[in-house]
């Protein structure tokens, strides 16, 4: 077989193994090693496997991954999510759909210290869904809004997905974070508008809306600020220090993790919960680093087989324009996002598609945002969006069909948002240009 045919065989084998349920990191390492051995021989492939493993786990740039993960895990166990929901409710009391809007607001703010879609969806569902259920909210509105709100976790910085995209494409982490801010705000605003519209269709009874409290407006504002303060301080210190040139990205992650630990100790988080946060960080990091090693090994197959160049040449000779090529890639992302976790999908696909994007003249920072937004869309697209199953697990007893129905308006909203970002790249690049 020619190297190119081996490259195609590796891609096919990869997806067959993933369909069978193998961990993506293990699949990438195995297929990459076998494919590279077939092209250049067993001995060089063993040397590459050893080198890729050592270089990945000793890469200083990757040290920010466990730091930001630890920050999110500590904060999620510190009661911050509950405070955020209570604070957001002070702002939305009396609204039609106020509880759902509060849940979305809390999800957006929690995303600034979490960075994970699944963690945001799970945490906020446990906090907000019982309150919505107690007030008689239509379960479609309740679960659909929480599943959609979870997707903000991989877009609003500090986003683990944007961070990994920056690292594997050699872009600036700070620039990628900055590029995600305005699209994240746009997502939040459109989601709130969707909630206000759907609440009048699915929850028309005004008696299920919590009434405004009798306390004065200044008192309510102070209570809201107090409940939001931990997340605001943490986000402000980490991101302010990063863009104020006080911290490197890794130092910003270290400061965030240290401050989260101090906050957890101050809130007297039980020792078992602290241990669980560290264990979860270690487990998640192990999974991510295995995928990173697999991506490194698999990248050698793409390079030696000239698969990426062949893909660029094929698309160039197919008659497709640049935007048609981008549309094909985005459709693939939506389909893949239905059954694969966001970080794994980015690490698997970006090495393949990134040369195609550059060859077609697209801005790599802008494409990173578009890719993450499309991954978000896949994570809430029925029938197998990952966030849907996370919300089902956290809501305890809600039918999956109910969640799927409830999330459809937010899927439509995401398609509209994606269209806006495609039509107006300046939304993603405005802040980065000023930086």
Tab-separated table of C-alpha atoms in Angstrom:
chain	number	residue	atom	x	y	z
A	1	UNK	CA	0.000	0.000	0.000
A	2	UNK	CA	1.111	3.546	-0.703
A	3	UNK	CA	1.531	5.949	2.255
A	4	UNK	CA	-1.582	7.845	1.167
A	5	UNK	CA	-3.719	4.692	1.160
A	6	UNK	CA	-2.360	3.834	4.611
A	7	UNK	CA	-3.420	7.293	5.758
A	8	UNK	CA	-6.967	6.754	4.475
A	9	UNK	CA	-7.044	3.299	6.096
A	10	UNK	CA	-5.981	4.846	9.419
A	11	UNK	CA	-8.827	7.378	9.273
A	12	UNK	CA	-11.350	4.616	8.543
A	13	UNK	CA	-9.924	2.387	11.289
A	14	UNK	CA	-10.083	5.284	13.731
A	15	UNK	CA	-13.803	5.780	13.296
A	16	UNK	CA	-14.551	2.055	13.368
A	17	UNK	CA	-12.715	1.756	16.695
A	18	UNK	CA	-14.547	4.797	18.089
A	19	UNK	CA	-17.919	3.374	17.034
A	20	UNK	CA	-17.010	0.194	18.923
A	21	UNK	CA	-16.608	2.306	22.038
A	22	UNK	CA	-12.845	2.445	22.563
A	23	UNK	CA	-11.390	5.504	24.354
A	24	UNK	CA	-10.366	8.061	21.762
A	25	UNK	CA	-6.886	8.566	23.219
A	26	UNK	CA	-6.114	4.863	23.084
A	27	UNK	CA	-7.585	4.639	19.580
A	28	UNK	CA	-5.401	7.501	18.311
A	29	UNK	CA	-2.224	6.051	19.847
A	30	UNK	CA	-2.917	2.560	18.500
A	31	UNK	CA	-3.947	3.563	14.984
A	32	UNK	CA	-1.183	6.154	14.755
A	33	UNK	CA	1.476	3.689	15.854
A	34	UNK	CA	0.291	0.922	13.512
A	35	UNK	CA	-0.052	3.319	10.573
A	36	UNK	CA	3.347	4.890	11.153
A	37	UNK	CA	4.913	1.425	11.459
A	38	UNK	CA	3.377	0.444	8.126
A	39	UNK	CA	4.885	3.525	6.449
A	40	UNK	CA	8.407	3.739	7.902
A	41	UNK	CA	8.909	0.568	9.983
A	42	UNK	CA	8.510	-0.710	13.526
A	43	UNK	CA	11.768	0.599	15.023
A	44	UNK	CA	11.292	4.251	13.962
A	45	UNK	CA	7.654	4.053	15.065
A	46	UNK	CA	8.684	2.907	18.554
A	47	UNK	CA	11.132	5.804	18.727
A	48	UNK	CA	8.379	8.243	17.711
A	49	UNK	CA	6.007	6.792	20.312
A	50	UNK	CA	8.623	7.259	23.029
A	51	UNK	CA	9.506	10.770	21.907
A	52	UNK	CA	5.890	11.901	21.515
A	53	UNK	CA	4.998	10.657	24.987
A	54	UNK	CA	7.962	12.328	26.666
A	55	UNK	CA	7.597	15.631	24.817
A	56	UNK	CA	3.880	15.846	25.546
A	57	UNK	CA	4.006	15.207	29.289
A	58	UNK	CA	7.015	17.521	29.735
A	59	UNK	CA	5.691	20.364	27.574
A	60	UNK	CA	5.548	23.453	29.798
A	61	UNK	CA	2.688	24.950	27.765
A	62	UNK	CA	0.444	22.047	28.734
A	63	UNK	CA	0.839	22.705	32.480
A	64	UNK	CA	-2.001	25.203	32.319
A	65	UNK	CA	-4.456	22.371	31.526
A	66	UNK	CA	-4.472	20.757	35.013
A	67	UNK	CA	-4.384	24.196	36.660
A	68	UNK	CA	-7.541	25.454	34.939
A	69	UNK	CA	-9.230	22.067	35.427
A	70	UNK	CA	-8.444	22.151	39.145
A	71	UNK	CA	-9.797	25.684	39.398
A	72	UNK	CA	-13.118	24.611	37.911
A	73	UNK	CA	-13.373	21.432	39.994
A	74	UNK	CA	-12.688	23.263	43.264
A	75	UNK	CA	-15.144	26.038	42.462
A	76	UNK	CA	-17.882	23.573	41.479
A	77	UNK	CA	-17.633	21.988	44.950
A	78	UNK	CA	-17.565	25.272	46.847
A	79	UNK	CA	-21.239	26.126	46.588
A	80	UNK	CA	-20.584	28.860	44.036
A	81	UNK	CA	-23.142	27.477	41.578
A	82	UNK	CA	-25.909	27.744	44.184
A	83	UNK	CA	-24.898	31.313	45.018
A	84	UNK	CA	-24.831	32.252	41.347
A	85	UNK	CA	-28.337	30.904	40.818
A	86	UNK	CA	-29.650	32.742	43.869
A	87	UNK	CA	-27.971	35.936	42.748
A	88	UNK	CA	-29.288	35.628	39.195
A	89	UNK	CA	-32.782	35.065	40.562
A	90	UNK	CA	-32.606	38.470	42.238
A	91	UNK	CA	-32.283	39.958	38.753
A	92	UNK	CA	-34.996	37.923	37.011
A	93	UNK	CA	-37.749	37.724	39.631
A	94	UNK	CA	-41.097	38.676	38.132
A	95	UNK	CA	-40.048	37.758	34.598
A	96	UNK	CA	-41.987	35.223	32.599
A	97	UNK	CA	-39.500	32.368	32.601
A	98	UNK	CA	-37.457	34.079	35.301
A	99	UNK	CA	-36.162	30.872	36.845
A	100	UNK	CA	-34.973	29.581	33.474
A	101	UNK	CA	-33.364	32.945	32.763
A	102	UNK	CA	-31.694	32.811	36.185
A	103	UNK	CA	-30.394	29.337	35.406
A	104	UNK	CA	-28.989	30.571	32.094
A	105	UNK	CA	-27.388	33.604	33.751
A	106	UNK	CA	-25.819	31.419	36.432
A	107	UNK	CA	-24.555	29.021	33.739
A	108	UNK	CA	-22.906	31.905	31.878
A	109	UNK	CA	-21.146	33.202	34.981
A	110	UNK	CA	-20.207	29.707	36.137
A	111	UNK	CA	-18.628	29.164	32.705
A	112	UNK	CA	-16.088	31.888	33.509
A	113	UNK	CA	-14.586	29.642	36.195
A	114	UNK	CA	-15.403	26.196	34.806
A	115	UNK	CA	-14.383	25.861	31.156
A	116	UNK	CA	-16.272	22.588	30.641
A	117	UNK	CA	-19.634	22.127	28.945
A	118	UNK	CA	-20.540	18.866	30.658
A	119	UNK	CA	-19.506	20.140	34.099
A	120	UNK	CA	-21.538	23.334	33.656
A	121	UNK	CA	-24.632	21.450	32.483
A	122	UNK	CA	-24.410	18.882	35.292
A	123	UNK	CA	-23.723	21.367	38.083
A	124	UNK	CA	-26.378	23.904	37.109
A	125	UNK	CA	-29.014	21.215	36.518
A	126	UNK	CA	-28.546	19.927	40.069
A	127	UNK	CA	-28.868	23.468	41.393
A	128	UNK	CA	-31.613	24.993	39.244
A	129	UNK	CA	-33.840	22.146	38.053
A	130	UNK	CA	-35.352	21.271	41.474
A	131	UNK	CA	-36.340	24.929	41.922
A	132	UNK	CA	-37.963	25.077	38.490
A	133	UNK	CA	-39.755	21.800	39.110
A	134	UNK	CA	-41.050	23.025	42.471
A	135	UNK	CA	-42.536	26.109	40.793
A	136	UNK	CA	-44.300	24.052	38.136
A	137	UNK	CA	-42.120	24.936	35.171
A	138	UNK	CA	-42.677	22.946	32.018
A	139	UNK	CA	-39.870	20.345	32.083
A	140	UNK	CA	-39.146	21.028	28.415
A	141	UNK	CA	-38.240	24.644	29.151
A	142	UNK	CA	-36.340	23.749	32.320
A	143	UNK	CA	-34.174	20.974	30.912
A	144	UNK	CA	-33.737	22.478	27.457
A	145	UNK	CA	-32.445	25.767	28.831
A	146	UNK	CA	-30.021	24.020	31.197
A	147	UNK	CA	-28.648	21.771	28.445
A	148	UNK	CA	-28.100	24.806	26.232
A	149	UNK	CA	-26.616	26.830	29.084
A	150	UNK	CA	-24.025	24.136	29.618
A	151	UNK	CA	-22.562	24.757	26.169
A	152	UNK	CA	-21.398	28.191	27.307
A	153	UNK	CA	-18.759	26.379	29.360
A	154	UNK	CA	-16.592	25.601	26.326
A	155	UNK	CA	-16.805	29.073	24.771
A	156	UNK	CA	-16.674	31.704	27.500
A	157	UNK	CA	-13.057	31.981	28.712
A	158	UNK	CA	-11.198	30.412	30.332
A	159	UNK	CA	-12.347	27.674	27.947
A	160	UNK	CA	-10.494	24.352	27.939
A	161	UNK	CA	-11.594	23.783	24.330
A	162	UNK	CA	-10.207	27.124	23.115
A	163	UNK	CA	-7.060	26.504	25.152
A	164	UNK	CA	-6.403	23.124	23.513
A	165	UNK	CA	-7.157	24.523	20.065
A	166	UNK	CA	-4.587	27.265	20.666
A	167	UNK	CA	-1.961	24.810	21.887
A	168	UNK	CA	-2.233	22.316	19.022
A	169	UNK	CA	-2.406	25.027	16.322
A	170	UNK	CA	0.330	27.156	17.951
A	171	UNK	CA	-1.925	30.173	18.429
A	172	UNK	CA	-1.869	32.486	21.437
A	173	UNK	CA	-3.987	31.175	24.317
A	174	UNK	CA	-4.734	34.727	25.442
A	175	UNK	CA	-5.863	35.698	21.944
A	176	UNK	CA	-8.149	32.659	21.691
A	177	UNK	CA	-9.705	33.477	25.069
A	178	UNK	CA	-10.297	37.046	23.959
A	179	UNK	CA	-11.884	35.870	20.706
A	180	UNK	CA	-14.444	33.840	22.645
A	181	UNK	CA	-15.783	36.714	24.768
A	182	UNK	CA	-18.125	38.479	22.315
A	183	UNK	CA	-19.457	35.237	20.750
A	184	UNK	CA	-20.100	34.008	24.304
A	185	UNK	CA	-22.038	37.166	25.148
A	186	UNK	CA	-23.987	36.838	21.890
A	187	UNK	CA	-24.869	33.238	22.798
A	188	UNK	CA	-26.076	34.291	26.245
A	189	UNK	CA	-28.268	37.120	24.893
A	190	UNK	CA	-29.848	34.913	22.222
A	191	UNK	CA	-30.504	32.170	24.772
A	192	UNK	CA	-32.236	34.651	27.103
A	193	UNK	CA	-34.420	35.868	24.225
A	194	UNK	CA	-35.290	32.240	23.410
A	195	UNK	CA	-36.248	31.598	27.039
A	196	UNK	CA	-38.508	34.662	27.141
A	197	UNK	CA	-40.255	33.543	23.953
A	198	UNK	CA	-40.630	29.880	24.889
A	199	UNK	CA	-41.781	30.658	28.446
A	200	UNK	CA	-44.918	32.242	27.003
A	201	UNK	CA	-45.598	29.074	24.986
A	202	UNK	CA	-44.640	26.332	27.446
A	203	UNK	CA	-45.195	28.106	30.787
A	204	UNK	CA	-48.032	30.566	30.210
A	205	UNK	CA	-49.331	30.550	33.815
A	206	UNK	CA	-47.890	33.619	35.595
A	207	UNK	CA	-48.371	31.964	38.994
A	208	UNK	CA	-45.324	29.741	38.407
A	209	UNK	CA	-43.083	32.803	38.211
A	210	UNK	CA	-41.501	33.791	41.542
A	211	UNK	CA	-42.821	37.170	42.596
A	212	UNK	CA	-40.466	40.081	43.164
A	213	UNK	CA	-39.236	40.311	46.729
A	214	UNK	CA	-40.376	43.228	48.881
A	215	UNK	CA	-36.862	44.404	49.693
A	216	UNK	CA	-35.634	47.595	48.062
A	217	UNK	CA	-33.877	47.534	44.727
A	218	UNK	CA	-30.504	48.690	46.187
A	219	UNK	CA	-30.681	45.860	48.734
A	220	UNK	CA	-31.372	43.348	45.978
A	221	UNK	CA	-28.471	44.684	43.940
A	222	UNK	CA	-26.142	44.386	46.916
A	223	UNK	CA	-27.265	40.802	47.554
A	224	UNK	CA	-26.734	39.943	43.893
A	225	UNK	CA	-23.260	41.463	43.918
A	226	UNK	CA	-22.370	39.585	47.089
A	227	UNK	CA	-23.437	36.257	45.615
A	228	UNK	CA	-21.643	36.938	42.324
A	229	UNK	CA	-18.483	38.227	44.029
A	230	UNK	CA	-16.432	34.983	44.205
A	231	UNK	CA	-16.799	34.247	40.483
A	232	UNK	CA	-16.264	37.897	39.527
A	233	UNK	CA	-13.124	38.191	41.643
A	234	UNK	CA	-11.689	34.933	40.337
A	235	UNK	CA	-12.439	35.752	36.703
A	236	UNK	CA	-11.221	39.330	37.080
A	237	UNK	CA	-7.960	38.313	38.700
A	238	UNK	CA	-7.156	35.531	36.241
A	239	UNK	CA	-8.185	37.277	33.030
A	240	UNK	CA	-7.186	40.765	34.193
A	241	UNK	CA	-3.740	39.511	35.171
A	242	UNK	CA	-3.407	37.703	31.841
A	243	UNK	CA	-4.348	40.678	29.657
A	244	UNK	CA	-2.616	43.164	31.917
A	245	UNK	CA	0.636	41.306	31.217
A	246	UNK	CA	1.044	40.453	34.888
A	247	UNK	CA	0.677	36.695	34.260
A	248	UNK	CA	1.517	34.245	31.526
A	249	UNK	CA	-1.355	31.823	30.750
A	250	UNK	CA	0.260	29.161	32.939
A	251	UNK	CA	0.741	31.623	35.802
A	252	UNK	CA	-2.861	32.742	35.417
A	253	UNK	CA	-3.968	29.124	35.768
A	254	UNK	CA	-1.793	28.735	38.871
A	255	UNK	CA	-3.221	31.886	40.461
A	256	UNK	CA	-6.764	30.757	39.654
A	257	UNK	CA	-6.219	27.275	41.110
A	258	UNK	CA	-4.590	28.681	44.252
A	259	UNK	CA	-7.367	31.235	44.792
A	260	UNK	CA	-10.004	28.531	44.230
A	261	UNK	CA	-8.350	26.374	46.885
A	262	UNK	CA	-8.274	29.283	49.336
A	263	UNK	CA	-11.923	29.973	48.628
A	264	UNK	CA	-12.844	26.298	49.097
A	265	UNK	CA	-11.035	26.207	52.442
A	266	UNK	CA	-12.701	29.460	53.492
A	267	UNK	CA	-16.107	27.973	52.637
A	268	UNK	CA	-15.130	24.912	54.705
A	269	UNK	CA	-15.598	22.434	51.886
A	270	UNK	CA	-15.368	18.904	53.384
A	271	UNK	CA	-12.057	17.118	52.999
A	272	UNK	CA	-13.713	14.372	50.970
A	273	UNK	CA	-14.931	16.939	48.436
A	274	UNK	CA	-11.464	18.492	48.176
A	275	UNK	CA	-9.936	15.083	47.575
A	276	UNK	CA	-12.622	14.357	44.973
A	277	UNK	CA	-11.766	17.615	43.166
A	278	UNK	CA	-8.090	16.659	42.962
A	279	UNK	CA	-8.894	13.096	41.899
A	280	UNK	CA	-11.269	14.294	39.183
A	281	UNK	CA	-8.603	16.694	37.938
A	282	UNK	CA	-6.031	13.903	37.776
A	283	UNK	CA	-8.398	11.545	35.959
A	284	UNK	CA	-9.459	14.201	33.448
A	285	UNK	CA	-5.853	15.261	32.860
A	286	UNK	CA	-4.863	11.646	32.282
A	287	UNK	CA	-7.554	11.344	29.638
A	288	UNK	CA	-6.619	14.644	27.968
A	289	UNK	CA	-2.889	13.905	27.949
A	290	UNK	CA	-3.490	10.461	26.471
A	291	UNK	CA	-5.448	12.158	23.686
A	292	UNK	CA	-2.660	14.716	23.259
A	293	UNK	CA	-0.094	11.911	22.936
A	294	UNK	CA	-2.406	10.154	20.482
A	295	UNK	CA	-2.807	13.363	18.470
A	296	UNK	CA	0.977	13.736	18.338
A	297	UNK	CA	1.474	10.145	17.125
A	298	UNK	CA	-1.457	10.377	14.720
A	299	UNK	CA	-0.016	13.630	13.404
A	300	UNK	CA	3.068	11.733	12.196
A	301	UNK	CA	0.772	9.511	10.123
A	302	UNK	CA	-0.927	12.569	8.615
A	303	UNK	CA	2.462	14.082	7.833
A	304	UNK	CA	4.222	11.045	6.364
A	305	UNK	CA	1.200	9.879	4.389
A	306	UNK	CA	0.616	13.401	3.012
A	307	UNK	CA	-3.062	12.933	3.845
A	308	UNK	CA	-3.671	16.570	4.766
A	309	UNK	CA	-2.033	17.760	1.543
A	310	UNK	CA	-4.093	15.270	-0.440
A	311	UNK	CA	-7.258	16.545	1.252
A	312	UNK	CA	-6.321	20.138	0.397
A	313	UNK	CA	-5.622	19.167	-3.215
A	314	UNK	CA	-8.857	17.163	-3.489
A	315	UNK	CA	-11.022	19.987	-2.169
A	316	UNK	CA	-9.174	22.456	-4.379
A	317	UNK	CA	-9.829	20.395	-7.521
A	318	UNK	CA	-13.397	19.504	-6.588
A	319	UNK	CA	-14.723	22.887	-7.633
A	320	UNK	CA	-15.810	23.746	-4.102
A	321	UNK	CA	-15.348	27.348	-3.063
A	322	UNK	CA	-13.769	28.269	0.262
A	323	UNK	CA	-17.111	28.742	1.998
A	324	UNK	CA	-18.457	25.452	0.648
A	325	UNK	CA	-15.393	23.672	2.061
A	326	UNK	CA	-15.999	25.356	5.423
A	327	UNK	CA	-19.659	24.316	5.348
A	328	UNK	CA	-18.706	20.673	4.758
A	329	UNK	CA	-16.332	20.792	7.730
A	330	UNK	CA	-18.974	22.366	9.979
A	331	UNK	CA	-21.599	19.771	9.044
A	332	UNK	CA	-19.080	17.081	9.901
A	333	UNK	CA	-18.505	18.761	13.284
A	334	UNK	CA	-22.225	18.828	14.056
A	335	UNK	CA	-22.585	15.126	13.264
A	336	UNK	CA	-19.475	14.154	15.200
A	337	UNK	CA	-20.461	16.324	18.152
A	338	UNK	CA	-23.609	14.281	18.645
A	339	UNK	CA	-21.673	11.298	19.995
A	340	UNK	CA	-18.205	12.576	20.971
A	341	UNK	CA	-17.016	14.798	23.826
A	342	UNK	CA	-15.969	18.278	22.716
A	343	UNK	CA	-12.301	18.191	23.742
A	344	UNK	CA	-11.719	14.807	22.122
A	345	UNK	CA	-13.371	15.960	18.922
A	346	UNK	CA	-11.216	19.078	18.667
A	347	UNK	CA	-7.999	17.160	19.316
A	348	UNK	CA	-8.944	14.523	16.738
A	349	UNK	CA	-10.138	16.745	13.903
A	350	UNK	CA	-8.172	19.991	14.077
A	351	UNK	CA	-4.861	18.423	12.896
A	352	UNK	CA	-6.745	17.146	9.833
A	353	UNK	CA	-8.792	20.252	8.997
A	354	UNK	CA	-6.423	23.025	10.045
A	355	UNK	CA	-4.243	22.852	6.882
A	356	UNK	CA	-7.433	22.937	4.799
A	357	UNK	CA	-8.619	26.060	6.617
A	358	UNK	CA	-5.288	27.832	6.094
A	359	UNK	CA	-5.188	26.802	2.425
A	360	UNK	CA	-8.608	28.373	1.906
A	361	UNK	CA	-7.535	31.674	3.434
A	362	UNK	CA	-9.577	31.643	6.658
A	363	UNK	CA	-8.316	33.302	9.826
A	364	UNK	CA	-7.171	30.572	12.277
A	365	UNK	CA	-8.430	32.476	15.344
A	366	UNK	CA	-11.851	32.991	13.793
A	367	UNK	CA	-12.055	29.351	12.725
A	368	UNK	CA	-11.216	28.261	16.278
A	369	UNK	CA	-14.268	30.114	17.569
A	370	UNK	CA	-16.467	28.806	14.746
A	371	UNK	CA	-15.280	25.244	15.406
A	372	UNK	CA	-16.059	25.486	19.124
A	373	UNK	CA	-19.498	27.017	18.445
A	374	UNK	CA	-20.261	24.170	16.024
A	375	UNK	CA	-19.075	21.627	18.569
A	376	UNK	CA	-21.498	23.243	21.042
A	377	UNK	CA	-24.306	22.784	18.543
A	378	UNK	CA	-23.483	19.101	18.193
A	379	UNK	CA	-23.510	18.629	21.966
A	380	UNK	CA	-27.200	19.608	22.229
A	381	UNK	CA	-28.408	18.204	18.912
A	382	UNK	CA	-30.833	15.255	19.319
A	383	UNK	CA	-30.810	12.331	19.405
A	384	UNK	CA	-27.401	11.782	20.983
A	385	UNK	CA	-26.037	15.189	22.057
A	386	UNK	CA	-23.776	14.659	25.080
A	387	UNK	CA	-25.313	17.487	27.138
A	388	UNK	CA	-28.764	15.916	26.828
A	389	UNK	CA	-27.625	12.784	28.632
A	390	UNK	CA	-25.783	14.832	31.255
A	391	UNK	CA	-28.949	16.816	32.040
A	392	UNK	CA	-31.004	13.620	32.119
A	393	UNK	CA	-28.619	12.108	34.661
A	394	UNK	CA	-28.569	15.235	36.833
A	395	UNK	CA	-32.340	15.862	36.708
A	396	UNK	CA	-33.150	12.336	37.948
A	397	UNK	CA	-36.228	10.973	36.267
A	398	UNK	CA	-36.833	13.370	33.386
A	399	UNK	CA	-37.530	11.569	30.121
A	400	UNK	CA	-34.896	11.951	27.447
A	401	UNK	CA	-37.623	12.691	24.889
A	402	UNK	CA	-38.710	15.659	27.015
A	403	UNK	CA	-35.178	17.075	27.072
A	404	UNK	CA	-34.821	16.566	23.323
A	405	UNK	CA	-38.039	18.456	22.674
A	406	UNK	CA	-37.037	21.240	25.046
A	407	UNK	CA	-33.644	21.799	23.472
A	408	UNK	CA	-34.902	22.169	19.874
A	409	UNK	CA	-35.584	25.961	20.162
A	410	UNK	CA	-32.040	26.423	21.474
A	411	UNK	CA	-30.626	24.363	18.607
A	412	UNK	CA	-32.407	26.730	16.212
A	413	UNK	CA	-30.944	29.647	18.173
A	414	UNK	CA	-27.454	28.155	17.840
A	415	UNK	CA	-27.873	27.795	14.076
A	416	UNK	CA	-28.841	31.479	13.910
A	417	UNK	CA	-25.839	32.413	16.057
A	418	UNK	CA	-23.499	30.368	13.874
A	419	UNK	CA	-24.871	32.153	10.813
A	420	UNK	CA	-24.251	35.541	12.467
A	421	UNK	CA	-20.660	34.631	13.333
A	422	UNK	CA	-20.027	33.362	9.812
A	423	UNK	CA	-21.494	36.517	8.272
A	424	UNK	CA	-19.705	38.887	10.632
A	425	UNK	CA	-16.203	37.597	11.515
A	426	UNK	CA	-15.515	40.930	13.236
A	427	UNK	CA	-17.569	39.743	16.222
A	428	UNK	CA	-14.872	37.179	16.983
A	429	UNK	CA	-11.888	39.301	15.932
A	430	UNK	CA	-12.816	42.755	17.248
A	431	UNK	CA	-11.248	42.364	20.682
A	432	UNK	CA	-8.246	40.453	19.388
A	433	UNK	CA	-7.479	43.282	16.965
A	434	UNK	CA	-7.545	45.788	19.801
A	435	UNK	CA	-5.274	43.558	21.886
